[in-house]
Amino acid sequence: MAETPPYGLVDDAALAIDGETIVFAGPRAQAPTADRTLDLGGRLVTPGLIDPHTHLIYGGNRALEWEQRLLGVGYAEIARAGGGILATVRATRAAGYERLVESAQLRLATLCAHGVTTIEVKSGYGLDVETEIRMLRIARDLGERLPIDVHPTFLGAHAVPPEFTADPDAYVDLVCDEMLPPIAAEKLADAVDAFCETIAFTPAQIERIFTRAAEFGLPVKLHADQLSDGGGAELAARFGALSADHLEYTSTAGVAALARAGTVAVVLPGAYYFLREQRPPPIAALRAAKVPIAIATDCNPGTAPLVSPLLALNFACTLLGFSPEQALRAMTCEAARALGLRHDRGTLEPGKLADFAVWNVEQPAELAYALGANPCHAVYKRGRRAEPTQH
Ligand code: DI6
Ligand code: FE
């Protein structure tokens, strides 16, 4: 059998589309005849990019906190002093529906303009019933406003809100008993996430939330081992999580657990870069154990105010040892896997959604190479030209 060329590239290729679906992808000479054809000028076409981990919706920003961090104050230190995530919680609760939609829509339009056709969006800056639900509704609404599929994730266990500092377990009760039931009943989230960390939630608390999520048939994922090894990867694996994300401090046992469970490792090179972390996730061990690896922007105001998927690819290459080809796979087919969507997107094949990006580049490595450029020529979502700026 012939070896697959780098990136699975096909020269002089054609895609045939019926409605929302690809019916042919391959050499132009073999393409079926069509009612209507469109010449893409010989440009590179890739699957639409998929961003499987974002905190896109939030009030305010944390530029001042960033200034402090540049002067040497630590992220965890700021969080313990009531800043960090809790500062964004205050701004998000105060923002109201329209302002949250407006700011998130701007960020989303930028991601779309860089070739993103599917995105995951977490709640987690409300931390009360009303604001968590508001965030999830906004996530769903954004998917209606822009030509992109939005997959909302409920992240009620992002931080312990100020009202519950004295009794974090009572907040976990609220997440399980007052937040999850209406969210599941109204189908406001496609998955449930939690932040497993000394400054956030313990494995025991998260087990309660994940057990409840399973009762509602909701898949789980986890912010795992970002700042310390809290056994997050093992916890995610125990619950058959879709993904375990961050993983800077994941141990050898954690890697083995992910491999056994088939859980995807989502690495967030933007956060690694922006926090100036010194310890990279164990990429070589993950690869050796055949754990699928995806990349996401982690777009959030505290650790990764990043709206360029292409910069995420670049950081993965320059900081975490990805090849440009591995990086592109990590933001297409592996990212689809991280969202449980491998069956209908992430590659250009018959039967998959016609989600693709057209690029003004000579070779695919340029996608990860050009710092701050946007060579995206056009984006197609479900077979239609996507024009995010005109909405
Ligand atoms: N880890 C992260 O990188 C983001 N959330 C999390 O649990 C950061 C969120 C923030 O700082 O606002
Ligand atoms: Fe995150």
Coordinates of C-alpha atoms and ligand atoms in Angstrom, one line a residue:
M1 CA 0.0 0.0 0.0
A2 CA 1.2 3.5 -0.8
E3 CA 2.4 5.5 2.2
T4 CA 0.1 8.4 3.2
P5 CA 1.7 11.7 2.1
P6 CA 2.5 14.3 4.8
Y7 CA -0.7 15.8 6.2
G8 CA -2.6 13.4 3.9
L9 CA -2.3 16.0 1.2
V10 CA -3.9 15.5 -2.2
D11 CA -2.6 17.6 -5.0
D12 CA -5.0 19.0 -7.5
A13 CA -7.9 17.9 -5.4
A14 CA -11.6 18.3 -5.3
L15 CA -14.4 18.1 -2.7
A16 CA -17.9 17.3 -3.6
I17 CA -20.6 18.4 -1.3
D18 CA -24.3 17.5 -1.0
G19 CA -26.1 19.8 1.4
E20 CA -24.1 19.9 4.6
T21 CA -22.1 16.8 3.8
I22 CA -18.9 15.8 2.0
V23 CA -19.7 13.1 -0.6
F24 CA -16.2 13.0 -2.2
A25 CA -12.7 14.1 -1.3
G26 CA -9.8 13.2 -3.5
P27 CA -8.1 13.8 -6.8
R28 CA -10.0 16.1 -9.1
A29 CA -9.8 13.7 -12.0
Q30 CA -12.0 11.2 -10.0
A31 CA -14.5 13.7 -8.7
P32 CA -18.2 13.1 -9.6
T33 CA -19.9 15.6 -11.9
A34 CA -21.7 18.4 -10.1
D35 CA -24.5 21.0 -10.8
R36 CA -22.3 23.8 -9.5
T37 CA -18.6 24.1 -9.1
L38 CA -16.4 26.5 -7.3
D39 CA -12.7 27.1 -8.1
L40 CA -10.7 27.7 -5.0
G41 CA -7.7 28.7 -7.1
G42 CA -5.5 25.8 -6.1
R43 CA -5.3 26.9 -2.5
L44 CA -4.7 24.6 0.5
V45 CA -8.0 23.3 2.0
T46 CA -8.0 21.8 5.5
P47 CA -10.8 20.6 7.8
G48 CA -12.3 23.5 9.7
L49 CA -10.3 24.0 12.9
I50 CA -11.9 22.8 16.1
D51 CA -11.2 24.5 19.4
P52 CA -12.1 22.0 22.1
H53 CA -11.5 24.1 25.3
T54 CA -12.5 27.7 25.7
H55 CA -13.9 30.1 28.4
L56 CA -15.1 32.4 25.7
I57 CA -17.8 34.2 27.7
Y58 CA -16.8 36.5 30.5
G59 CA -17.2 40.0 31.8
G60 CA -14.3 42.6 31.9
N61 CA -10.7 41.5 31.4
R62 CA -7.7 41.0 33.6
A63 CA -5.0 43.2 32.1
L64 CA -4.2 44.8 35.4
E65 CA -3.7 41.4 37.0
W66 CA -1.4 40.5 34.2
E67 CA 0.7 43.6 34.9
Q68 CA 1.0 42.4 38.5
R69 CA 2.1 39.0 37.4
L70 CA 4.8 40.5 35.2
L71 CA 6.0 42.2 38.4
G72 CA 6.3 38.8 40.0
V73 CA 3.1 38.1 41.8
G74 CA 2.0 34.4 41.3
Y75 CA -1.3 33.3 39.7
A76 CA -2.2 31.2 42.7
E77 CA -1.3 34.0 45.0
I78 CA -3.6 36.4 43.1
A79 CA -6.4 33.7 43.2
R80 CA -6.1 33.3 47.0
A81 CA -6.3 37.1 47.5
G82 CA -9.8 37.1 45.8
G83 CA -8.5 38.1 42.3
G84 CA -8.1 35.7 39.4
I85 CA -11.2 33.7 38.5
L86 CA -13.2 35.4 41.2
A87 CA -12.5 38.9 39.8
T88 CA -14.0 37.7 36.5
V89 CA -16.9 36.1 38.4
R90 CA -17.7 39.6 39.8
A91 CA -17.5 41.2 36.4
T92 CA -19.5 38.4 34.7
R93 CA -22.3 38.6 37.3
A94 CA -22.5 42.3 36.8
A95 CA -22.3 42.3 33.0
G96 CA -25.9 41.3 32.1
Y97 CA -26.9 39.2 29.0
E98 CA -26.3 41.7 26.2
R99 CA -22.8 42.9 27.2
L100 CA -21.7 39.3 27.7
V101 CA -23.0 38.3 24.3
E102 CA -21.4 41.3 22.6
S103 CA -17.9 40.7 24.0
A104 CA -18.0 37.0 23.4
Q105 CA -19.3 37.4 19.9
L106 CA -16.3 39.6 19.0
R107 CA -13.9 36.9 20.2
L108 CA -15.9 34.2 18.5
A109 CA -15.9 36.2 15.2
T110 CA -12.1 36.4 15.4
L111 CA -11.8 32.7 15.9
C112 CA -14.1 32.0 13.0
A113 CA -12.1 34.3 10.8
H114 CA -9.1 32.1 11.6
G115 CA -10.7 29.0 10.3
V116 CA -12.6 27.6 13.4
T117 CA -15.9 25.9 12.6
T118 CA -16.6 24.1 15.9
I119 CA -15.9 25.4 19.4
E120 CA -16.4 24.3 23.0
V121 CA -17.5 27.0 25.4
K122 CA -17.5 26.6 29.1
S123 CA -19.6 28.3 31.8
G124 CA -17.8 28.8 35.1
Y125 CA -17.7 32.6 35.7
G126 CA -21.2 32.7 37.2
L127 CA -20.9 30.3 40.1
D128 CA -24.5 30.9 41.0
V129 CA -27.6 29.2 39.5
E130 CA -28.7 32.2 37.5
T131 CA -25.4 33.3 36.0
E132 CA -24.2 29.7 35.2
I133 CA -27.5 29.2 33.3
R134 CA -27.2 32.6 31.6
M135 CA -23.7 31.7 30.4
L136 CA -24.8 28.4 28.9
R137 CA -27.8 30.1 27.2
I138 CA -25.4 32.6 25.7
A139 CA -23.2 29.8 24.4
R140 CA -26.2 28.2 22.6
D141 CA -27.3 31.7 21.3
L142 CA -23.8 32.4 19.9
G143 CA -24.1 29.2 17.8
E144 CA -27.3 30.7 16.3
R145 CA -25.7 34.1 15.6
L146 CA -22.4 33.0 13.9
P147 CA -21.7 30.2 11.4
I148 CA -20.1 27.9 13.9
D149 CA -21.2 25.0 16.0
V150 CA -20.9 25.8 19.7
H151 CA -20.8 23.0 22.3
P152 CA -21.5 24.4 25.8
T153 CA -19.9 22.7 28.8
F154 CA -21.1 23.3 32.4
L155 CA -18.1 24.3 34.5
G156 CA -19.9 25.1 37.8
A157 CA -16.9 23.7 39.7
H158 CA -14.4 26.2 38.4
A159 CA -13.8 28.0 41.7
V160 CA -15.5 28.2 45.1
P161 CA -17.6 31.4 45.0
P162 CA -17.1 33.9 47.8
E163 CA -20.5 33.1 49.4
F164 CA -19.2 29.5 50.1
T165 CA -15.6 30.1 51.2
A166 CA -16.4 28.8 54.6
D167 CA -18.1 25.7 53.3
P168 CA -17.0 24.5 49.8
D169 CA -18.9 21.2 50.2
A170 CA -22.1 23.2 50.4
Y171 CA -21.3 24.7 47.0
V172 CA -20.7 21.3 45.6
D173 CA -24.2 20.4 46.9
L174 CA -25.5 23.4 45.0
V175 CA -23.8 22.3 41.8
C176 CA -25.2 18.8 42.1
D177 CA -28.7 19.6 43.3
E178 CA -29.6 23.1 42.0
M179 CA -27.5 23.6 38.9
L180 CA -27.1 20.2 37.2
P181 CA -30.8 19.2 37.2
P182 CA -32.2 22.2 35.3
I183 CA -29.1 22.3 33.0
A184 CA -29.7 18.6 32.1
A185 CA -33.5 19.0 31.8
E186 CA -33.2 22.0 29.4
K187 CA -30.2 20.4 27.6
L188 CA -28.1 23.5 28.1
A189 CA -24.8 21.7 28.2
D190 CA -23.2 18.9 26.2
A191 CA -20.7 18.0 28.9
V192 CA -19.6 18.7 32.5
D193 CA -16.2 20.0 33.5
A194 CA -14.4 20.7 36.8
F195 CA -11.2 22.3 38.0
C196 CA -9.2 19.8 40.0
E197 CA -6.6 21.8 41.9
T198 CA -5.6 22.8 45.4
I199 CA -7.0 26.3 44.7
A200 CA -10.2 24.8 43.3
F201 CA -11.9 21.4 44.0
T202 CA -10.6 18.1 45.5
P203 CA -11.0 14.8 43.7
A204 CA -13.6 13.7 46.3
Q205 CA -15.7 16.8 45.5
I206 CA -15.4 16.3 41.8
E207 CA -16.3 12.6 42.1
R208 CA -19.7 13.7 43.5
I209 CA -20.2 16.1 40.6
F210 CA -19.2 13.5 38.0
T211 CA -21.4 10.8 39.5
R212 CA -24.3 13.2 39.3
A213 CA -23.4 14.1 35.7
A214 CA -23.4 10.4 34.8
E215 CA -26.9 10.0 36.3
F216 CA -28.0 12.7 33.8
G217 CA -26.1 11.0 31.0
L218 CA -23.7 13.9 30.5
P219 CA -20.1 13.1 29.5
V220 CA -17.4 14.6 31.7
K221 CA -14.0 16.3 31.2
L222 CA -11.5 17.7 33.6
H223 CA -9.0 20.6 34.2
A224 CA -6.3 18.2 35.4
D225 CA -2.9 18.7 36.9
Q226 CA -2.4 22.2 35.6
L227 CA -0.5 23.7 38.6
S228 CA 0.2 20.5 40.6
D229 CA -0.2 16.8 40.4
G230 CA -3.6 16.3 42.1
G231 CA -4.3 12.9 40.5
G232 CA -6.5 14.7 37.9
A233 CA -5.6 12.4 35.0
E234 CA -6.4 9.3 37.0
L235 CA -9.7 10.9 38.2
A236 CA -10.7 11.8 34.6
A237 CA -9.8 8.2 33.4
R238 CA -11.9 6.6 36.2
F239 CA -15.0 8.4 34.9
G240 CA -14.2 7.6 31.2
A241 CA -13.8 11.4 30.6
L242 CA -13.9 12.6 27.0
S243 CA -10.8 14.6 27.8
A244 CA -8.3 15.6 30.5
D245 CA -7.0 19.1 29.9
H246 CA -3.7 20.9 30.7
L247 CA -1.8 18.0 32.3
E248 CA 1.5 19.9 33.0
Y249 CA 2.0 17.9 36.2
T250 CA 0.5 14.6 35.2
S251 CA 2.5 11.6 36.4
T252 CA 3.5 8.4 34.5
A253 CA 0.6 6.6 36.2
G254 CA -1.7 9.4 35.1
V255 CA -0.6 8.9 31.5
A256 CA -1.2 5.2 31.7
A257 CA -4.7 5.7 33.1
L258 CA -5.6 8.1 30.2
A259 CA -4.3 5.5 27.7
R260 CA -6.4 2.7 29.3
A261 CA -9.6 4.9 29.4
G262 CA -9.2 6.2 25.8
T263 CA -9.4 9.8 27.2
V264 CA -8.0 12.5 25.0
A265 CA -5.3 14.7 26.3
V266 CA -6.0 18.4 25.5
V267 CA -3.0 20.6 25.8
L268 CA -3.3 24.3 26.2
P269 CA 0.0 25.9 25.0
G270 CA -1.5 29.4 25.2
A271 CA -1.9 29.1 29.0
Y272 CA 1.5 27.5 29.3
Y273 CA 3.0 30.4 27.4
F274 CA 1.0 33.2 29.1
L275 CA 1.7 31.9 32.6
R276 CA 5.4 31.4 31.7
E277 CA 5.1 27.9 33.0
Q278 CA 8.4 26.0 33.3
R279 CA 7.0 22.5 33.3
P280 CA 5.5 21.2 30.0
P281 CA 2.9 18.5 29.8
P282 CA 4.5 15.0 29.3
I283 CA 4.0 15.0 25.5
A284 CA 6.5 12.3 24.7
A285 CA 5.0 9.9 27.3
L286 CA 1.5 10.6 26.1
R287 CA 2.6 9.9 22.5
A288 CA 4.4 6.7 23.6
A289 CA 1.3 5.5 25.4
K290 CA -0.8 6.4 22.3
V291 CA -3.0 8.8 24.1
P292 CA -4.7 11.0 21.4
I293 CA -3.5 14.6 21.9
A294 CA -5.6 17.7 21.0
I295 CA -4.8 21.4 21.2
A296 CA -7.1 24.2 22.3
T297 CA -6.8 27.9 22.8
D298 CA -8.2 27.9 26.4
C299 CA -9.4 31.4 25.5
N300 CA -10.0 33.0 28.9
P301 CA -9.2 36.4 30.6
G302 CA -6.7 35.1 33.1
T303 CA -4.3 32.5 31.7
A304 CA -4.8 32.7 27.9
P305 CA -6.5 35.7 26.4
L306 CA -5.9 34.0 23.0
V307 CA -8.2 34.3 20.0
S308 CA -5.9 32.8 17.4
P309 CA -5.9 29.1 16.9
L310 CA -2.9 29.5 14.7
L311 CA -0.9 31.0 17.5
A312 CA -1.9 28.0 19.6
L313 CA -0.5 25.8 16.9
N314 CA 2.7 27.8 16.9
F315 CA 3.1 27.7 20.7
A316 CA 2.6 23.9 20.5
C317 CA 5.4 23.6 18.0
T318 CA 7.9 26.1 19.6
L319 CA 7.2 25.3 23.3
L320 CA 5.9 21.7 23.4
G321 CA 7.8 20.0 20.6
F322 CA 4.9 19.3 18.2
S323 CA 5.6 19.1 14.5
P324 CA 3.4 21.4 12.5
E325 CA 1.6 18.3 11.1
Q326 CA 1.0 16.9 14.6
A327 CA -0.3 20.4 15.7
L328 CA -2.7 20.6 12.8
R329 CA -4.1 17.1 13.5
A330 CA -4.4 18.1 17.2
M331 CA -6.7 21.0 16.2
T332 CA -8.8 19.0 13.7
C333 CA -9.3 15.3 14.0
E334 CA -8.0 14.9 17.6
A335 CA -10.0 18.0 18.7
A336 CA -13.1 16.4 17.2
R337 CA -12.4 13.3 19.3
A338 CA -12.0 15.4 22.4
L339 CA -15.6 16.6 21.9
G340 CA -16.9 13.2 21.0
L341 CA -17.5 14.4 17.5
R342 CA -15.0 12.3 15.6
H343 CA -17.8 10.5 13.7
D344 CA -18.9 13.6 11.8
R345 CA -16.1 16.1 11.6
G346 CA -12.3 16.7 11.9
T347 CA -11.3 15.3 8.6
L348 CA -12.2 15.7 4.9
E349 CA -13.9 12.4 4.1
P350 CA -17.2 11.3 2.6
G351 CA -19.9 11.3 5.2
K352 CA -18.4 14.1 7.3
L353 CA -19.7 17.6 7.6
A354 CA -18.5 20.0 4.9
D355 CA -16.6 22.2 7.4
F356 CA -13.4 23.4 5.9
A357 CA -11.0 26.3 5.7
V358 CA -9.2 27.7 2.6
W359 CA -5.8 29.1 3.1
N360 CA -3.5 31.5 1.2
V361 CA -0.3 29.5 1.9
E362 CA 2.2 27.5 -0.2
Q363 CA 2.5 24.7 2.4
P364 CA 0.6 23.6 5.5
A365 CA 3.5 24.3 7.8
E366 CA 2.8 28.0 7.2
L367 CA -0.4 27.8 9.3
A368 CA 1.7 27.3 12.5
Y369 CA 4.6 29.3 11.2
A370 CA 3.5 32.9 10.7
L371 CA 3.3 34.6 14.1
G372 CA 0.2 36.8 14.2
A373 CA -0.7 36.5 10.5
N374 CA -4.0 35.3 9.3
P375 CA -3.7 33.5 6.0
C376 CA -7.3 32.3 6.1
H377 CA -8.9 33.0 2.7
A378 CA -12.4 31.6 3.3
V379 CA -14.3 29.3 5.7
Y380 CA -17.1 27.0 4.9
K381 CA -19.5 25.7 7.5
R382 CA -21.8 22.9 6.8
G383 CA -21.3 23.5 3.1
R384 CA -21.9 27.2 3.1
R385 CA -19.5 30.1 2.9
A386 CA -19.2 31.5 6.5
E387 CA -18.9 35.2 6.8
P388 CA -18.8 35.9 10.5
T389 CA -18.1 39.7 10.2
Q390 CA -21.4 40.3 8.4
H391 CA -23.7 39.0 11.1
Ligands
DI6_1 N1 -7.5 26.8 34.2 C1 -7.3 27.8 33.4 O1 -6.3 27.9 32.7 C2 -8.5 28.7 33.3 N2 -9.4 28.0 34.2 C3 -8.8 27.0 34.7 O2 -9.4 26.2 35.5 C4 -8.2 30.0 33.8 C5 -9.3 30.8 34.2 C6 -9.0 32.1 34.7 O3 -7.9 32.4 35.2 O4 -9.9 33.0 34.6
FE2 FE -9.4 26.1 31.0

